[in-house]
PDB file of C-alpha atoms in Angstrom:
ATOM      1  CA  MET R  74      84.589 131.137 165.594  1.00  0.00           C
ATOM      2  CA  LYS R  75      81.779 127.969 164.251  1.00  0.00           C
ATOM      3  CA  LYS R  76      80.977 131.091 161.563  1.00  0.00           C
ATOM      4  CA  ASP R  77      85.337 131.428 160.782  1.00  0.00           C
ATOM      5  CA  PHE R  78      84.920 128.211 159.638  1.00  0.00           C
ATOM      6  CA  ILE R  79      81.492 127.650 157.864  1.00  0.00           C
ATOM      7  CA  LEU R  80      81.153 130.278 156.250  1.00  0.00           C
ATOM      8  CA  PRO R  81      83.705 129.906 153.812  1.00  0.00           C
ATOM      9  CA  ILE R  82      82.552 126.225 153.223  1.00  0.00           C
ATOM     10  CA  LEU R  83      79.739 126.718 152.942  1.00  0.00           C
ATOM     11  CA  VAL R  84      80.714 129.738 150.140  1.00  0.00           C
ATOM     12  CA  LEU R  85      82.920 127.064 147.908  1.00  0.00           C
ATOM     13  CA  SER R  86      80.371 125.097 147.912  1.00  0.00           C
ATOM     14  CA  LEU R  87      77.489 127.357 146.429  1.00  0.00           C
ATOM     15  CA  ILE R  88      80.666 128.420 143.496  1.00  0.00           C
ATOM     16  CA  CYS R  89      81.443 125.607 142.348  1.00  0.00           C
ATOM     17  CA  LEU R  90      77.838 124.042 142.362  1.00  0.00           C
ATOM     18  CA  PHE R  91      77.165 127.281 140.597  1.00  0.00           C
ATOM     19  CA  VAL R  92      80.290 126.051 137.891  1.00  0.00           C
ATOM     20  CA  SER R  93      79.501 122.807 137.580  1.00  0.00           C
ATOM     21  CA  GLY R  94      75.680 123.858 137.160  1.00  0.00           C
ATOM     22  CA  ALA R  95      77.704 126.197 133.863  1.00  0.00           C
ATOM     23  CA  LEU R  96      79.811 123.490 132.939  1.00  0.00           C
ATOM     24  CA  ALA R  97      76.639 120.578 132.230  1.00  0.00           C
ATOM     25  CA  VAL R  98      74.521 123.589 130.119  1.00  0.00           C
ATOM     26  CA  VAL R  99      77.587 124.454 127.842  1.00  0.00           C
ATOM     27  CA  ASN R 100      77.698 120.681 127.938  1.00  0.00           C
ATOM     28  CA  ASN R 101      74.323 120.118 126.706  1.00  0.00           C
ATOM     29  CA  PHE R 102      75.395 122.505 123.779  1.00  0.00           C
ATOM     30  CA  THR R 103      78.360 122.390 122.368  1.00  0.00           C
ATOM     31  CA  ALA R 104      78.124 118.219 123.021  1.00  0.00           C
ATOM     32  CA  PRO R 105      75.940 117.859 119.863  1.00  0.00           C
ATOM     33  CA  VAL R 106      77.936 119.895 117.594  1.00  0.00           C
ATOM     34  CA  ILE R 107      81.744 118.655 118.383  1.00  0.00           C
ATOM     35  CA  GLU R 108      80.147 115.160 117.664  1.00  0.00           C
ATOM     36  CA  ALA R 109      78.638 116.814 114.506  1.00  0.00           C
ATOM     37  CA  SER R 110      81.757 117.614 113.492  1.00  0.00           C
ATOM     38  CA  ALA R 111      83.958 114.512 114.371  1.00  0.00           C
ATOM     39  CA  ALA R 112      81.142 112.725 112.239  1.00  0.00           C
ATOM     40  CA  GLU R 113      82.176 114.924 109.429  1.00  0.00           C
ATOM     41  CA  ARG R 114      86.075 114.443 110.138  1.00  0.00           C
ATOM     42  CA  ALA R 115      85.788 110.981 109.734  1.00  0.00           C
ATOM     43  CA  ALA R 116      83.612 110.726 106.496  1.00  0.00           C
ATOM     44  CA  ALA R 117      86.636 113.161 104.783  1.00  0.00           C
ATOM     45  CA  ALA R 118      88.735 110.500 106.072  1.00  0.00           C
ATOM     46  CA  ARG R 119      86.817 107.517 104.162  1.00  0.00           C
ATOM     47  CA  LYS R 120      86.439 109.753 101.342  1.00  0.00           C
ATOM     48  CA  GLU R 121      90.379 110.729 101.259  1.00  0.00           C
ATOM     49  CA  ILE R 122      91.119 106.685 101.398  1.00  0.00           C
ATOM     50  CA  ILE R 123      88.656 105.515  98.555  1.00  0.00           C
ATOM     51  CA  PRO R 124      88.483 108.792  96.444  1.00  0.00           C
ATOM     52  CA  GLN R 125      86.181 107.018  93.969  1.00  0.00           C
ATOM     53  CA  ALA R 126      84.126 105.814  96.915  1.00  0.00           C
ATOM     54  CA  ASP R 127      80.483 107.464  95.909  1.00  0.00           C
ATOM     55  CA  GLY R 128      79.627 105.964  99.782  1.00  0.00           C
ATOM     56  CA  PHE R 129      79.643 104.039 102.724  1.00  0.00           C
ATOM     57  CA  GLU R 130      78.302 101.128 105.330  1.00  0.00           C
ATOM     58  CA  LEU R 131      79.173 100.557 108.183  1.00  0.00           C
ATOM     59  CA  LEU R 132      79.612  97.302 109.210  1.00  0.00           C
ATOM     60  CA  ASN R 133      78.678  95.088 112.130  1.00  0.00           C
ATOM     61  CA  ILE R 134      81.140  92.134 112.139  1.00  0.00           C
ATOM     62  CA  GLU R 135      81.928  89.928 115.268  1.00  0.00           C
ATOM     63  CA  ASP R 136      85.300  88.143 116.316  1.00  0.00           C
ATOM     64  CA  LEU R 137      87.668  91.780 114.608  1.00  0.00           C
ATOM     65  CA  PRO R 138      90.690  92.451 116.067  1.00  0.00           C
ATOM     66  CA  ARG R 139      90.815  94.543 119.605  1.00  0.00           C
ATOM     67  CA  THR R 140      92.977  96.982 117.227  1.00  0.00           C
ATOM     68  CA  ILE R 141      90.195  97.506 114.499  1.00  0.00           C
ATOM     69  CA  THR R 142      87.468  99.600 116.014  1.00  0.00           C
ATOM     70  CA  ASP R 143      85.109 100.384 112.708  1.00  0.00           C
ATOM     71  CA  VAL R 144      84.847  98.362 109.788  1.00  0.00           C
ATOM     72  CA  TYR R 145      83.045 100.281 106.572  1.00  0.00           C
ATOM     73  CA  ARG R 146      82.363  98.721 102.651  1.00  0.00           C
ATOM     74  CA  ALA R 147      82.033 101.659 100.298  1.00  0.00           C
ATOM     75  CA  THR R 148      78.975 101.512  98.790  1.00  0.00           C
ATOM     76  CA  ASN R 149      80.388 100.789  94.795  1.00  0.00           C
ATOM     77  CA  ASN R 150      82.084  98.109  96.108  1.00  0.00           C
ATOM     78  CA  THR R 151      85.571  99.204  96.131  1.00  0.00           C
ATOM     79  CA  GLY R 152      86.738  98.588  98.852  1.00  0.00           C
ATOM     80  CA  TYR R 153      86.905  98.731 102.502  1.00  0.00           C
ATOM     81  CA  ILE R 154      87.911 101.559 104.789  1.00  0.00           C
ATOM     82  CA  PHE R 155      89.391 100.073 108.618  1.00  0.00           C
ATOM     83  CA  MET R 156      89.426 102.196 111.709  1.00  0.00           C
ATOM     84  CA  ILE R 157      92.356 101.173 113.871  1.00  0.00           C
ATOM     85  CA  THR R 158      93.499 102.606 117.437  1.00  0.00           C
ATOM     86  CA  VAL R 159      97.272 100.676 118.305  1.00  0.00           C
ATOM     87  CA  PRO R 160      98.169 101.546 121.232  1.00  0.00           C
ATOM     88  CA  GLY R 161     102.360 103.298 120.324  1.00  0.00           C
ATOM     89  CA  TYR R 162     105.136 103.753 122.775  1.00  0.00           C
ATOM     90  CA  GLY R 163     104.089 107.868 123.893  1.00  0.00           C
ATOM     91  CA  GLY R 164      99.705 106.642 124.247  1.00  0.00           C
ATOM     92  CA  ASN R 165      96.905 105.628 121.006  1.00  0.00           C
ATOM     93  CA  ILE R 166      97.537 105.846 117.990  1.00  0.00           C
ATOM     94  CA  SER R 167      94.209 106.436 115.960  1.00  0.00           C
ATOM     95  CA  MET R 168      94.770 105.393 111.804  1.00  0.00           C
ATOM     96  CA  ILE R 169      92.356 104.577 109.105  1.00  0.00           C
ATOM     97  CA  CYS R 170      93.375 102.171 106.490  1.00  0.00           C
ATOM     98  CA  GLY R 171      91.470 101.528 102.842  1.00  0.00           C
ATOM     99  CA  ILE R 172      92.123  98.029 101.097  1.00  0.00           C
ATOM    100  CA  ASN R 173      90.536  97.399  97.847  1.00  0.00           C
ATOM    101  CA  ASN R 174      88.977  94.054  97.289  1.00  0.00           C
ATOM    102  CA  GLU R 175      92.066  92.637  95.140  1.00  0.00           C
ATOM    103  CA  GLY R 176      93.524  92.681  99.301  1.00  0.00           C
ATOM    104  CA  LYS R 177      95.984  95.136  98.307  1.00  0.00           C
ATOM    105  CA  VAL R 178      96.417  98.753 100.559  1.00  0.00           C
ATOM    106  CA  ILE R 179      94.964 102.066  99.066  1.00  0.00           C
ATOM    107  CA  LYS R 180      96.747 104.246 100.946  1.00  0.00           C
ATOM    108  CA  THR R 181      96.944 104.814 105.220  1.00  0.00           C
ATOM    109  CA  ALA R 182      96.740 107.383 107.594  1.00  0.00           C
ATOM    110  CA  VAL R 183      97.372 108.785 110.880  1.00  0.00           C
ATOM    111  CA  LEU R 184      94.437 110.672 112.566  1.00  0.00           C
ATOM    112  CA  SER R 185      95.516 111.533 115.588  1.00  0.00           C
ATOM    113  CA  HIS R 186      98.874 110.617 117.862  1.00  0.00           C
ATOM    114  CA  THR R 187     100.278 110.999 121.659  1.00  0.00           C
ATOM    115  CA  GLU R 188     103.735 110.444 119.774  1.00  0.00           C
ATOM    116  CA  THR R 189     107.490 112.378 120.170  1.00  0.00           C
ATOM    117  CA  LYS R 190     106.591 115.440 117.986  1.00  0.00           C
ATOM    118  CA  GLY R 191     110.312 115.346 115.526  1.00  0.00           C
ATOM    119  CA  MET R 192     110.766 111.190 116.420  1.00  0.00           C
ATOM    120  CA  THR R 193     107.877 110.310 115.016  1.00  0.00           C
ATOM    121  CA  ASP R 194     107.560 112.659 112.005  1.00  0.00           C
ATOM    122  CA  PRO R 195     109.265 110.081 109.000  1.00  0.00           C
ATOM    123  CA  VAL R 196     106.445 107.458 110.664  1.00  0.00           C
ATOM    124  CA  PHE R 197     103.264 109.912 110.954  1.00  0.00           C
ATOM    125  CA  ALA R 198     103.831 112.595 108.176  1.00  0.00           C
ATOM    126  CA  PRO R 199     100.629 112.350 105.692  1.00  0.00           C
ATOM    127  CA  ALA R 200     102.042 109.678 102.650  1.00  0.00           C
ATOM    128  CA  ASP R 201     102.106 112.360  99.670  1.00  0.00           C
ATOM    129  CA  SER R 202     104.273 114.591 101.152  1.00  0.00           C
ATOM    130  CA  ASN R 203     107.552 113.925  99.330  1.00  0.00           C
ATOM    131  CA  PRO R 204     106.294 111.393  96.793  1.00  0.00           C
ATOM    132  CA  ALA R 205     110.143 110.994  95.018  1.00  0.00           C
ATOM    133  CA  ASN R 206     111.076 110.430  98.929  1.00  0.00           C
ATOM    134  CA  PRO R 207     108.166 108.447 101.171  1.00  0.00           C
ATOM    135  CA  ASN R 208     107.419 107.759 104.209  1.00  0.00           C
ATOM    136  CA  HIS R 209     105.949 105.387 106.330  1.00  0.00           C
ATOM    137  CA  GLN R 210     103.159 105.830 105.442  1.00  0.00           C
ATOM    138  CA  GLY R 211     103.485 106.138 101.712  1.00  0.00           C
ATOM    139  CA  ARG R 212     105.664 102.230 101.884  1.00  0.00           C
ATOM    140  CA  TYR R 213     101.509 100.726 102.920  1.00  0.00           C
ATOM    141  CA  THR R 214     100.227 101.821  99.310  1.00  0.00           C
ATOM    142  CA  GLY R 215      99.759  98.651  96.845  1.00  0.00           C
ATOM    143  CA  LYS R 216     100.756  96.051  99.444  1.00  0.00           C
ATOM    144  CA  ASP R 217      99.462  92.867 100.504  1.00  0.00           C
ATOM    145  CA  LYS R 218      99.034  91.260 103.906  1.00  0.00           C
ATOM    146  CA  ASN R 219     102.104  90.164 103.640  1.00  0.00           C
ATOM    147  CA  LEU R 220     103.376  93.898 104.148  1.00  0.00           C
ATOM    148  CA  ASP R 221     106.972  92.848 101.996  1.00  0.00           C
ATOM    149  CA  GLY R 222     109.300  95.610 102.041  1.00  0.00           C
ATOM    150  CA  VAL R 223     107.573  97.035 104.887  1.00  0.00           C
ATOM    151  CA  ILE R 224     110.373  97.953 107.811  1.00  0.00           C
ATOM    152  CA  ALA R 225     110.500  99.640 110.819  1.00  0.00           C
ATOM    153  CA  VAL R 226     111.523 103.646 111.130  1.00  0.00           C
ATOM    154  CA  THR R 227     115.167 104.100 112.779  1.00  0.00           C
ATOM    155  CA  GLY R 228     114.755 105.973 116.177  1.00  0.00           C
ATOM    156  CA  ALA R 229     110.889 105.612 115.756  1.00  0.00           C
ATOM    157  CA  THR R 230     110.616 101.783 116.560  1.00  0.00           C
ATOM    158  CA  ILE R 231     108.204 101.161 118.043  1.00  0.00           C
ATOM    159  CA  SER R 232     106.042 103.344 117.089  1.00  0.00           C
ATOM    160  CA  SER R 233     106.385 102.631 113.397  1.00  0.00           C
ATOM    161  CA  ASN R 234     106.344  98.513 114.047  1.00  0.00           C
ATOM    162  CA  ALA R 235     102.771  99.806 116.275  1.00  0.00           C
ATOM    163  CA  TYR R 236     101.684 101.515 113.019  1.00  0.00           C
ATOM    164  CA  LYS R 237     102.565  98.055 110.779  1.00  0.00           C
ATOM    165  CA  SER R 238     100.400  96.233 113.934  1.00  0.00           C
ATOM    166  CA  GLY R 239      97.558  98.156 113.026  1.00  0.00           C
ATOM    167  CA  VAL R 240      97.699  97.794 108.931  1.00  0.00           C
ATOM    168  CA  ARG R 241      98.306  93.618 109.874  1.00  0.00           C
ATOM    169  CA  ASP R 242      94.799  94.149 112.181  1.00  0.00           C
ATOM    170  CA  ALA R 243      93.669  95.929 109.444  1.00  0.00           C
ATOM    171  CA  PHE R 244      94.516  92.510 107.138  1.00  0.00           C
ATOM    172  CA  GLU R 245      93.003  90.547 109.243  1.00  0.00           C
ATOM    173  CA  ALA R 246      89.342  92.483 109.558  1.00  0.00           C
ATOM    174  CA  PHE R 247      89.560  92.875 105.641  1.00  0.00           C
ATOM    175  CA  GLU R 248      89.400  88.536 105.612  1.00  0.00           C
ATOM    176  CA  LEU R 249      86.085  88.330 107.666  1.00  0.00           C
ATOM    177  CA  ALA R 250      84.129  91.594 106.001  1.00  0.00           C
ATOM    178  CA  ARG R 251      85.063  89.947 102.603  1.00  0.00           C
ATOM    179  CA  ARG R 252      82.776  86.735 103.981  1.00  0.00           C
ATOM    180  CA  GLN R 253      79.397  89.200 104.777  1.00  0.00           C
TER     181      GLN R 253
END
C-alpha cells in the first residue's frame, strides 16, 4: 500500500528534477543570445529615432521621473534618446522618444505594449504609416515641452494619455540631461 503511494511521488519528483535541470541548461545557452538580440534591437531603435547620430552614450542621471528607464546622448551632440515605460490601460507601454538640442521632439515610437489591439491602433501604429493623416505618434514630431495640439485619441483615451505622459516625462528628463 505504501509502495503504491510513494513510488508515483518519487517518479514525478525525479521527472520534475530532470526537466528543471534541462531548462536550466537551455537557459544558460540562450540567455546571452537573447540579451545580445535585445541590445541590438534597442540600438536599432535609437538609430531609427536619431538617424544622424554617430553613436550613443548612456547617461547616469539622478532623480529621473520613475517612467524613464534609460537616457542616451548622441555622441555627435544631435540629441537625446529617452527609454520610457508607462502604465497604460492593459499593462505597460514601452516607448522611445528622441529630443533634439533645441528641445523639440525628433520622433517617438512604441517598442512594445499589451494594450487592446484594434482599439489602440491609432495610438500605436508607426508615425510614418500615413503621412497625409498622421496618427497619434506623428503628432509629437516637432513639438516642444508644451505639446500643443496633441490630444487624446477617442476610444483609446487612457492609452493615448499614458503615451503623452511618457513624452512629458522625457522632457523633464531632458532638462536634467542638458545640465550634465
